[in-house]
CSV table of C-alpha atoms in Angstrom, one decimal:
chain,number,residue,atom,x,y,z
A,1,MET,CA,165.4,111.1,-83.0
A,2,LYS,CA,168.6,109.5,-84.6
A,3,ASN,CA,169.3,106.1,-84.2
A,4,ILE,CA,172.5,105.0,-83.6
A,5,ALA,CA,174.9,102.3,-84.1
A,6,ILE,CA,178.4,102.0,-82.1
A,7,VAL,CA,180.9,99.3,-83.4
A,8,GLY,CA,183.7,98.6,-81.5
A,9,THR,CA,182.9,98.6,-77.5
A,10,GLY,CA,186.3,99.0,-76.1
A,11,ASN,CA,187.6,102.2,-74.0
A,12,ILE,CA,186.5,105.0,-76.4
A,13,SER,CA,182.8,103.7,-76.8
A,14,ARG,CA,182.4,104.5,-73.0
A,15,VAL,CA,182.8,108.2,-73.9
A,16,HIS,CA,180.4,107.6,-77.2
A,17,ILE,CA,177.9,106.4,-74.9
A,18,GLU,CA,178.2,108.9,-72.3
A,19,GLY,CA,177.8,111.7,-74.7
A,20,LEU,CA,174.8,110.4,-77.1
A,21,LEU,CA,173.2,110.0,-73.7
A,22,GLU,CA,173.4,113.3,-72.8
A,23,LEU,CA,172.0,114.0,-76.1
A,24,SER,CA,169.2,111.3,-75.5
A,25,GLU,CA,166.1,113.8,-76.7
A,26,ARG,CA,167.4,113.5,-80.3
A,27,CYS,CA,169.2,110.1,-80.5
A,28,LYS,CA,169.0,106.8,-79.2
A,29,ILE,CA,171.7,104.0,-79.5
A,30,VAL,CA,170.1,100.8,-81.0
A,31,ALA,CA,173.0,98.9,-82.1
A,32,LEU,CA,176.3,97.9,-80.3
A,33,VAL,CA,178.8,95.6,-82.2
A,34,ASP,CA,182.0,93.9,-81.2
A,35,ILE,CA,183.9,91.1,-82.3
A,36,TYR,CA,183.8,90.4,-78.5
A,37,PRO,CA,180.1,90.4,-77.8
A,38,GLU,CA,180.3,89.7,-74.3
A,39,LYS,CA,181.9,93.4,-74.1
A,40,ALA,CA,178.8,95.0,-76.1
A,41,GLU,CA,176.5,92.9,-74.1
A,42,GLU,CA,178.4,94.7,-70.6
A,43,LYS,CA,178.0,97.9,-72.2
A,44,ASN,CA,174.5,97.6,-73.1
A,45,LYS,CA,174.0,96.2,-69.2
A,46,THR,CA,175.7,99.2,-67.7
A,47,PHE,CA,174.1,101.5,-69.7
A,48,ASN,CA,170.8,100.3,-69.5
A,49,LEU,CA,170.5,100.7,-73.6
A,50,ASN,CA,168.1,97.6,-74.7
A,51,ALA,CA,170.3,98.0,-77.8
A,52,LYS,CA,170.7,95.2,-80.4
A,53,VAL,CA,174.2,93.4,-79.9
A,54,PHE,CA,176.0,92.1,-82.9
A,55,ASP,CA,179.2,90.0,-83.3
A,56,SER,CA,180.3,91.8,-86.7
A,57,HIS,CA,179.1,95.2,-88.4
A,58,GLU,CA,178.1,92.9,-91.4
A,59,LYS,CA,175.4,91.4,-89.3
A,60,MET,CA,174.3,94.5,-88.1
A,61,LEU,CA,174.0,96.1,-92.1
A,62,GLU,CA,172.3,92.8,-92.8
A,63,SER,CA,169.8,93.0,-90.1
A,64,GLY,CA,167.5,95.8,-91.5
A,65,LEU,CA,167.8,97.6,-88.5
A,66,ASP,CA,166.8,101.1,-88.8
A,67,ILE,CA,170.2,103.2,-88.3
A,68,ASP,CA,170.8,106.6,-89.1
A,69,LEU,CA,174.5,107.1,-88.0
A,70,VAL,CA,177.3,104.5,-87.2
A,71,HIS,CA,180.2,105.3,-84.7
A,72,ILE,CA,183.2,103.7,-85.9
A,73,CYS,CA,185.4,102.7,-82.5
A,74,THR,CA,187.1,100.3,-83.3
A,75,PRO,CA,191.2,99.8,-83.9
A,76,PRO,CA,192.6,102.2,-86.5
A,77,TYR,CA,193.4,99.4,-89.3
A,78,VAL,CA,189.7,98.5,-89.9
A,79,HIS,CA,188.1,102.3,-89.5
A,80,ALA,CA,188.2,102.6,-93.5
A,81,SER,CA,186.8,99.2,-94.4
A,82,ILE,CA,183.7,99.5,-92.1
A,83,ALA,CA,183.3,102.9,-92.8
A,84,ILE,CA,183.1,102.0,-96.4
A,85,ASP,CA,180.8,98.9,-95.8
A,86,CYS,CA,178.2,101.2,-93.7
A,87,MET,CA,178.3,104.1,-96.4
A,88,ASN,CA,177.5,101.5,-99.0
A,89,LYS,CA,174.7,100.3,-97.3
A,90,GLY,CA,173.5,104.3,-97.0
A,91,LYS,CA,174.7,104.9,-93.6
A,92,ASN,CA,176.0,107.8,-92.4
A,93,VAL,CA,179.1,107.7,-90.3
A,94,LEU,CA,181.0,109.2,-87.4
A,95,VAL,CA,185.0,107.8,-87.7
A,96,GLU,CA,186.9,107.9,-84.4
A,97,LYS,CA,190.4,109.1,-84.9
A,98,PRO,CA,192.4,108.3,-86.9
A,99,MET,CA,190.2,108.5,-90.1
A,100,GLY,CA,192.2,105.7,-91.6
A,101,THR,CA,195.9,104.2,-91.5
A,102,CYS,CA,197.1,105.8,-95.1
A,103,LEU,CA,196.3,108.7,-97.9
A,104,LYS,CA,194.7,106.1,-99.8
A,105,GLU,CA,192.1,104.7,-97.3
A,106,CYS,CA,191.1,108.3,-96.7
A,107,ASP,CA,190.3,109.1,-100.3
A,108,ASP,CA,188.6,106.0,-100.8
A,109,MET,CA,186.5,106.7,-98.0
A,110,ILE,CA,185.7,110.5,-99.0
A,111,GLU,CA,184.7,108.9,-102.6
A,112,ALA,CA,182.2,106.2,-100.8
A,113,GLU,CA,180.9,109.5,-98.9
A,114,ARG,CA,180.2,110.9,-102.6
A,115,ARG,CA,179.3,108.1,-103.8
A,116,ASN,CA,176.4,107.1,-101.8
A,117,ASN,CA,175.3,110.5,-100.7
A,118,VAL,CA,175.6,110.0,-97.2
A,119,THR,CA,177.2,112.2,-94.5
A,120,MET,CA,181.0,111.3,-93.4
A,121,ALA,CA,182.3,113.1,-90.4
A,122,ILE,CA,185.7,112.6,-88.4
A,123,VAL,CA,186.5,113.0,-84.6
A,124,ALA,CA,188.3,115.7,-83.3
A,125,GLN,CA,186.7,116.5,-80.5
A,126,ASN,CA,189.0,118.6,-79.1
A,127,ARG,CA,188.2,121.4,-81.4
A,128,TYR,CA,185.1,121.3,-79.1
A,129,ARG,CA,187.0,122.1,-75.7
A,130,GLN,CA,186.5,126.0,-74.7
A,131,GLY,CA,190.4,126.6,-74.1
A,132,VAL,CA,191.0,124.8,-77.8
A,133,HIS,CA,187.7,126.7,-79.3
A,134,ASN,CA,189.2,130.3,-77.7
A,135,LEU,CA,192.6,130.0,-79.1
A,136,LYS,CA,191.4,129.2,-82.6
A,137,THR,CA,188.9,132.1,-82.2
A,138,LEU,CA,192.0,134.8,-80.4
A,139,ALA,CA,194.4,133.3,-83.5
A,140,ASP,CA,191.9,134.3,-86.1
A,141,SER,CA,191.0,137.7,-84.5
A,142,GLY,CA,194.8,138.7,-85.3
A,143,ILE,CA,195.0,140.4,-81.6
A,144,ALA,CA,198.2,139.1,-81.2
A,145,GLY,CA,199.2,139.3,-84.7
A,146,LYS,CA,200.3,136.3,-86.9
A,147,VAL,CA,201.4,133.5,-85.7
A,148,ARG,CA,205.2,133.1,-86.0
A,149,VAL,CA,206.0,129.8,-83.9
A,150,ALA,CA,204.0,127.3,-82.5
A,151,HIS,CA,205.0,124.6,-80.0
A,152,VAL,CA,202.4,121.4,-80.3
A,153,ASN,CA,203.0,119.6,-77.2
A,154,SER,CA,201.1,116.2,-77.1
A,155,PHE,CA,202.8,114.8,-74.0
A,156,TRP,CA,200.7,111.6,-73.1
A,157,TRP,CA,202.7,108.3,-70.5
A,158,ARG,CA,201.4,105.2,-71.0
A,159,GLY,CA,203.1,101.8,-69.4
A,160,HIS,CA,204.6,99.0,-70.7
A,161,SER,CA,201.5,97.1,-70.3
A,162,TYR,CA,199.6,99.3,-72.7
A,163,TYR,CA,201.3,97.8,-75.6
A,164,ASP,CA,200.5,94.1,-74.3
A,165,LEU,CA,197.0,94.8,-75.7
A,166,TRP,CA,196.9,92.1,-79.2
A,167,TRP,CA,196.8,95.1,-81.8
A,168,ARG,CA,198.4,97.8,-80.1
A,169,GLY,CA,202.3,98.5,-81.1
A,170,LEU,CA,202.0,96.4,-84.3
A,171,TRP,CA,202.3,98.7,-87.3
A,172,GLU,CA,199.8,96.5,-89.2
A,173,LYS,CA,197.2,96.7,-86.7
A,174,GLU,CA,197.7,100.2,-84.8
A,175,GLY,CA,199.1,102.0,-88.0
A,176,GLY,CA,201.7,103.9,-85.7
A,177,GLY,CA,202.6,105.1,-82.4
A,178,PRO,CA,201.5,108.2,-80.7
A,179,THR,CA,202.2,110.4,-83.4
A,180,LEU,CA,199.1,108.4,-85.4
A,181,ASN,CA,196.9,108.0,-82.2
A,182,HIS,CA,197.5,110.4,-79.5
A,183,ALA,CA,198.9,113.2,-81.4
A,184,VAL,CA,196.2,113.1,-84.0
A,185,HIS,CA,194.4,115.4,-81.7
A,186,HIS,CA,196.8,117.9,-81.6
A,187,ILE,CA,197.8,117.7,-85.3
A,188,ASP,CA,194.4,118.6,-86.1
A,189,MET,CA,194.4,121.5,-84.1
A,190,ILE,CA,197.7,122.8,-85.7
A,191,ASN,CA,196.1,122.2,-89.2
A,192,TRP,CA,192.9,123.8,-88.3
A,193,ILE,CA,194.7,126.8,-86.9
A,194,GLN,CA,198.0,127.1,-89.4
A,195,GLY,CA,196.7,124.7,-92.1
A,196,LEU,CA,199.3,122.4,-93.7
A,197,PRO,CA,203.1,122.8,-93.9
A,198,LEU,CA,205.2,123.0,-96.8
A,199,GLU,CA,207.6,120.6,-95.3
A,200,VAL,CA,208.4,118.3,-92.7
A,201,THR,CA,211.3,116.9,-90.7
A,202,SER,CA,210.9,114.5,-88.0
A,203,VAL,CA,212.9,111.9,-85.7
A,204,LEU,CA,211.1,108.8,-84.1
A,205,ALA,CA,212.2,106.7,-81.5
A,206,ASN,CA,211.1,103.9,-78.7
A,207,VAL,CA,212.7,104.8,-75.6
A,208,MET,CA,210.8,102.8,-73.1
A,209,HIS,CA,208.3,100.2,-74.5
A,210,ASP,CA,210.2,97.5,-75.8
A,211,ASN,CA,207.4,95.1,-76.1
A,212,SER,CA,206.1,97.5,-78.9
A,213,GLU,CA,207.4,97.8,-82.9
A,214,VAL,CA,206.3,101.7,-83.2
A,215,GLU,CA,207.7,104.6,-81.9
A,216,ASP,CA,206.9,105.9,-78.2
A,217,ILE,CA,207.9,109.2,-79.3
A,218,SER,CA,208.7,111.4,-82.1
A,219,PHE,CA,209.7,115.4,-82.8
A,220,ALA,CA,208.8,117.0,-85.9
A,221,ALA,CA,209.7,120.9,-87.2
A,222,LEU,CA,207.2,121.8,-89.9
A,223,ARG,CA,207.9,124.9,-91.9
A,224,TYR,CA,204.8,127.0,-93.7
A,225,ALA,CA,204.3,129.1,-96.8
A,226,ASP,CA,204.4,132.4,-94.7
A,227,GLY,CA,207.7,131.7,-93.2
A,228,SER,CA,206.5,130.5,-89.5
A,229,ILE,CA,207.7,127.4,-88.2
A,230,ALA,CA,206.3,124.9,-85.6
A,231,GLU,CA,207.4,121.9,-83.4
A,232,VAL,CA,205.5,119.0,-82.8
A,233,THR,CA,206.3,116.2,-79.8
A,234,SER,CA,204.1,113.4,-79.8
A,235,SER,CA,205.0,111.4,-77.2
A,236,VAL,CA,203.8,108.8,-74.5
A,237,VAL,CA,206.5,108.8,-72.2
A,238,HIS,CA,206.0,112.3,-70.6
A,239,HIS,CA,205.1,112.1,-67.3
A,240,GLY,CA,202.1,114.4,-66.0
A,241,GLU,CA,200.4,114.3,-69.3
A,242,GLU,CA,200.9,118.1,-69.9
A,243,GLN,CA,199.4,118.5,-73.1
A,244,GLY,CA,198.9,121.8,-75.0
A,245,VAL,CA,199.4,124.3,-77.8
A,246,ILE,CA,201.6,127.5,-77.6
A,247,LEU,CA,201.6,129.9,-80.4
A,248,GLN,CA,204.2,132.9,-80.2
A,249,CYS,CA,202.7,135.5,-82.4
A,250,GLU,CA,204.2,139.0,-83.7
A,251,ARG,CA,202.7,140.8,-80.5
A,252,ALA,CA,202.1,138.3,-78.0
A,253,LYS,CA,201.9,134.2,-76.8
A,254,ILE,CA,198.6,132.6,-76.4
A,255,ALA,CA,198.0,129.1,-75.6
A,256,THR,CA,195.9,126.4,-74.4
A,257,PRO,CA,195.7,125.9,-71.7
A,258,PHE,CA,195.2,129.7,-71.9
A,259,ASP,CA,198.0,131.3,-70.8
A,260,CYS,CA,199.3,134.9,-72.6
A,261,LYS,CA,202.1,136.9,-72.2
A,262,ALA,CA,203.5,139.6,-74.1
A,263,ASP,CA,206.7,142.0,-74.2
A,264,LYS,CA,207.7,145.2,-75.9
A,265,SER,CA,211.0,146.4,-76.9
A,266,SER,CA,212.9,148.5,-74.6
A,267,SER,CA,215.5,151.0,-76.6
A,268,ASN,CA,218.2,148.8,-76.3
A,269,GLY,CA,215.6,145.9,-77.7
A,270,PHE,CA,215.7,143.9,-74.4
A,271,PRO,CA,211.9,143.2,-73.3
A,272,SER,CA,209.8,145.1,-70.7
A,273,PRO,CA,206.1,143.4,-70.0
A,274,ASN,CA,203.3,144.9,-72.4
A,275,THR,CA,200.8,144.4,-69.6
A,276,GLU,CA,198.2,146.6,-71.1
A,277,LEU,CA,198.3,143.7,-74.5
A,278,VAL,CA,198.2,141.3,-72.0
A,279,ASP,CA,194.7,142.6,-70.2
A,280,GLU,CA,193.5,143.4,-73.4
A,281,ILE,CA,193.6,139.5,-74.7
A,282,THR,CA,192.5,138.1,-71.5
A,283,ALA,CA,189.5,140.4,-71.8
A,284,ALA,CA,188.7,139.0,-75.3
A,285,TYR,CA,189.4,135.5,-74.0
A,286,ASN,CA,187.0,136.0,-71.4
A,287,ALA,CA,184.4,137.3,-73.4
A,288,ILE,CA,183.9,134.3,-75.9
A,289,PRO,CA,180.7,132.6,-75.6
A,290,LYS,CA,180.8,129.2,-73.9
A,291,LEU,CA,179.9,126.1,-75.8
A,292,LYS,CA,176.9,124.4,-75.0
A,293,TYR,CA,178.4,121.2,-75.1
A,294,GLU,CA,182.4,120.3,-74.9
A,295,GLY,CA,184.1,117.4,-76.3
A,296,HIS,CA,182.7,114.4,-77.6
A,297,THR,CA,179.7,115.7,-76.9
A,298,GLY,CA,179.9,118.2,-78.4
A,299,GLN,CA,181.1,116.8,-81.6
A,300,PHE,CA,178.3,114.7,-81.5
A,301,ASP,CA,175.7,117.4,-81.1
A,302,ASN,CA,177.8,119.0,-84.0
A,303,VAL,CA,177.0,115.9,-86.5
A,304,ILE,CA,173.3,115.2,-85.3
A,305,THR,CA,172.4,118.6,-86.1
A,306,ALA,CA,174.0,118.3,-89.5
A,307,LEU,CA,172.0,115.4,-90.3
A,308,GLU,CA,168.7,117.1,-88.8
A,309,ASN,CA,169.2,119.7,-90.9
A,310,GLY,CA,170.7,118.3,-93.7
A,311,THR,CA,173.8,120.6,-93.9
A,312,ARG,CA,177.4,119.3,-93.6
A,313,PRO,CA,179.4,118.7,-89.9
A,314,ASP,CA,182.2,120.8,-89.1
A,315,ILE,CA,184.9,117.9,-89.4
A,316,ILE,CA,185.0,116.0,-92.6
A,317,GLY,CA,186.6,113.6,-94.5
A,318,ILE,CA,189.0,116.6,-96.1
A,319,ASP,CA,189.6,117.5,-92.6
A,320,GLY,CA,190.9,114.1,-91.4
A,321,ARG,CA,192.9,113.3,-94.4
A,322,LYS,CA,194.5,116.7,-94.0
A,323,THR,CA,195.9,115.3,-90.3
A,324,ILE,CA,196.8,111.8,-91.8
A,325,GLU,CA,199.1,113.9,-94.2
A,326,LEU,CA,200.6,115.8,-92.0
A,327,ILE,CA,201.2,112.4,-89.9
A,328,THR,CA,202.5,110.7,-92.9
A,329,ALA,CA,204.9,113.1,-93.7
A,330,ILE,CA,206.4,113.1,-90.1
A,331,TYR,CA,206.7,109.4,-90.7
A,332,LYS,CA,208.1,109.5,-93.9
A,333,ALA,CA,210.8,111.7,-92.7
A,334,GLY,CA,211.7,110.0,-89.9
A,335,PHE,CA,211.9,106.7,-91.5
A,336,LEU,CA,214.1,108.6,-94.3
A,337,LYS,CA,215.8,111.0,-92.0
A,338,ARG,CA,215.5,113.6,-94.5
A,339,THR,CA,213.1,116.9,-95.1
A,340,VAL,CA,209.8,115.9,-96.6
A,341,GLU,CA,207.6,118.4,-98.7
A,342,LEU,CA,203.8,118.7,-98.7
A,343,PRO,CA,201.5,118.0,-100.6
A,344,LEU,CA,202.1,113.8,-101.2
A,345,SER,CA,201.1,112.6,-104.3
A,346,ASN,CA,199.2,109.5,-105.1
A,347,THR,CA,202.0,108.1,-106.2
A,348,ASP,CA,203.8,108.3,-103.3
A,349,ASP,CA,205.5,105.0,-101.5
A,350,TYR,CA,203.8,106.2,-98.4
A,351,TYR,CA,200.2,107.2,-100.2
A,352,THR,CA,199.1,103.3,-99.6
A,353,PHE,CA,199.4,101.4,-96.2
A,354,ASP,CA,201.2,98.6,-97.9
A,355,GLY,CA,203.8,100.9,-99.1
A,356,LEU,CA,204.0,102.6,-95.6
A,357,LEU,CA,204.5,99.0,-93.7
A,358,LYS,CA,207.1,98.4,-96.4
A,359,ASN,CA,209.1,101.5,-95.2
A,360,VAL,CA,208.5,101.3,-91.3
A,361,VAL,CA,211.2,100.8,-89.0
A,362,LYS,CA,210.2,98.4,-86.3
A,363,PHE,CA,211.9,99.6,-83.0
A,364,TYR,CA,211.3,96.2,-81.3
A,365,GLU,CA,209.6,92.7,-81.7
A,366,LYS,CA,206.3,92.3,-80.1
A,367,VAL,CA,206.3,88.4,-79.2
A,368,SER,CA,203.1,88.2,-76.7
A,369,SER,CA,199.7,90.0,-76.1
A,370,VAL,CA,196.7,90.0,-74.4
A,371,GLU,CA,193.3,89.7,-75.8
A,372,ASN,CA,191.6,91.9,-73.4
A,373,PHE,CA,191.9,94.4,-70.3
A,374,SER,CA,190.1,94.1,-67.5
A,375,ASP,CA,190.3,98.1,-66.1
A,376,GLU,CA,188.9,100.1,-68.9
A,377,LYS,CA,189.6,103.3,-67.2
A,378,ILE,CA,191.3,105.8,-69.7
A,379,THR,CA,192.7,109.0,-69.8
A,380,VAL,CA,191.6,111.5,-72.7
A,381,GLY,CA,193.8,114.6,-72.5
A,382,ARG,CA,194.2,117.6,-70.3
A,383,TYR,CA,192.9,120.9,-71.7
C-alpha cells in the first residue's frame, strides 16, 4: 500500500483524488495540502478520505507522516520548488503539467531526482487515452507510411472570468497562456510521436481576454530533421473545444479522435479513394488491445506499479523537459518574431524564468482578481 499526499487542492485535485480512489487497493491518500486549508478540508470531507490536512508542504514534510508519493497540483510557478523540497526529503513525486516554468527549473528537478535517488514522474495523462495510445501505435507501425505533416489542434474555450483567478493570466505566476497550460498535452503528444523539431516559428496574440497579460492563442510552425513539418494551434478562444492530432502520412491520414482517409493516384495525378488501405488501417486500429485504465488513472497505475517494482515510470523528467523546451521555443519565436533553432542552450536568455520574464510581451494589464471560484467544474479535453 502506497501512501499518497496531494499538494494543491484546486480544480485538478478532484481528478487526482477520483483516479487514486479507483486504485484504493494499492494506495491511500494520507495528506492534503493547500494554502487555503478550508479547500483541503472540503475535499477531505467530500471524498471521506480521513487524511491529514496541512496549510504548507513544509509542514507536511516536517510532520513525520509516512508518505511514498507526493502529487503536486499547484499553480505552475511553484511546481519546481515544491518538487525539489519533497525530493530532498526522500519523497517520490508526480508533478502536474507543466513540469516547470522554464528549462532551468526542469534541469534542477531532474538533478534533485538523481541526487536523492528518488522517482519523479510528470503528468501527461493523455498518453493513456485509448485514442491517443492507438494513434501512437499506428504511427510507430508504419502502416500509413512516414509522417510528413502534423496538425496539432489544442482548441479550448475559456470565458473572460477564467483569468479573474488571482494567479491566472500573469506571466510571473502562470508562466504563460494556453501554449503552456493547455497545449502542453498536445505538445507532449507530438513530441512523443515525432520528437523535437529543429526549428520553430510562431505568432502569439490575445484576442478575447483583456484581463490577462498572457496570450490566449498561438500558432506555431515546426520543421523536423527528416523534412516533415507540423503546425500547432494553442487556444482558449475556440468554441466547441475540438481537440485532436492529425497525421498526414505518406500513404494515409490518421488522427485522434480516430479518422482515416487514404487516396491513391489516378494516371493524371488526381486522387481516387484507397478503400482497401482504409479498411486495413481501421482493422489494425480496432485490434489494438484496450487499456485497463485511461487518463489520469492510467498514469497513476503506471507510476504506482513502477514504485512497487522498482522500475521507471513511462513519463519522466526528460519527457516533461522536452515539452517545456518546445513551448519555450514557441514563446521565444513569438516574442522575437523570428525562427528559433533547437535545442536551446543553458546560456540562452530564455533558459531561466527570469530571462523569460525579461522578454515577455504583456498583452494587457491585469488590474483585479478573485482568490477562489465557488464553481469547481472544469473541462479536461475531448479525446
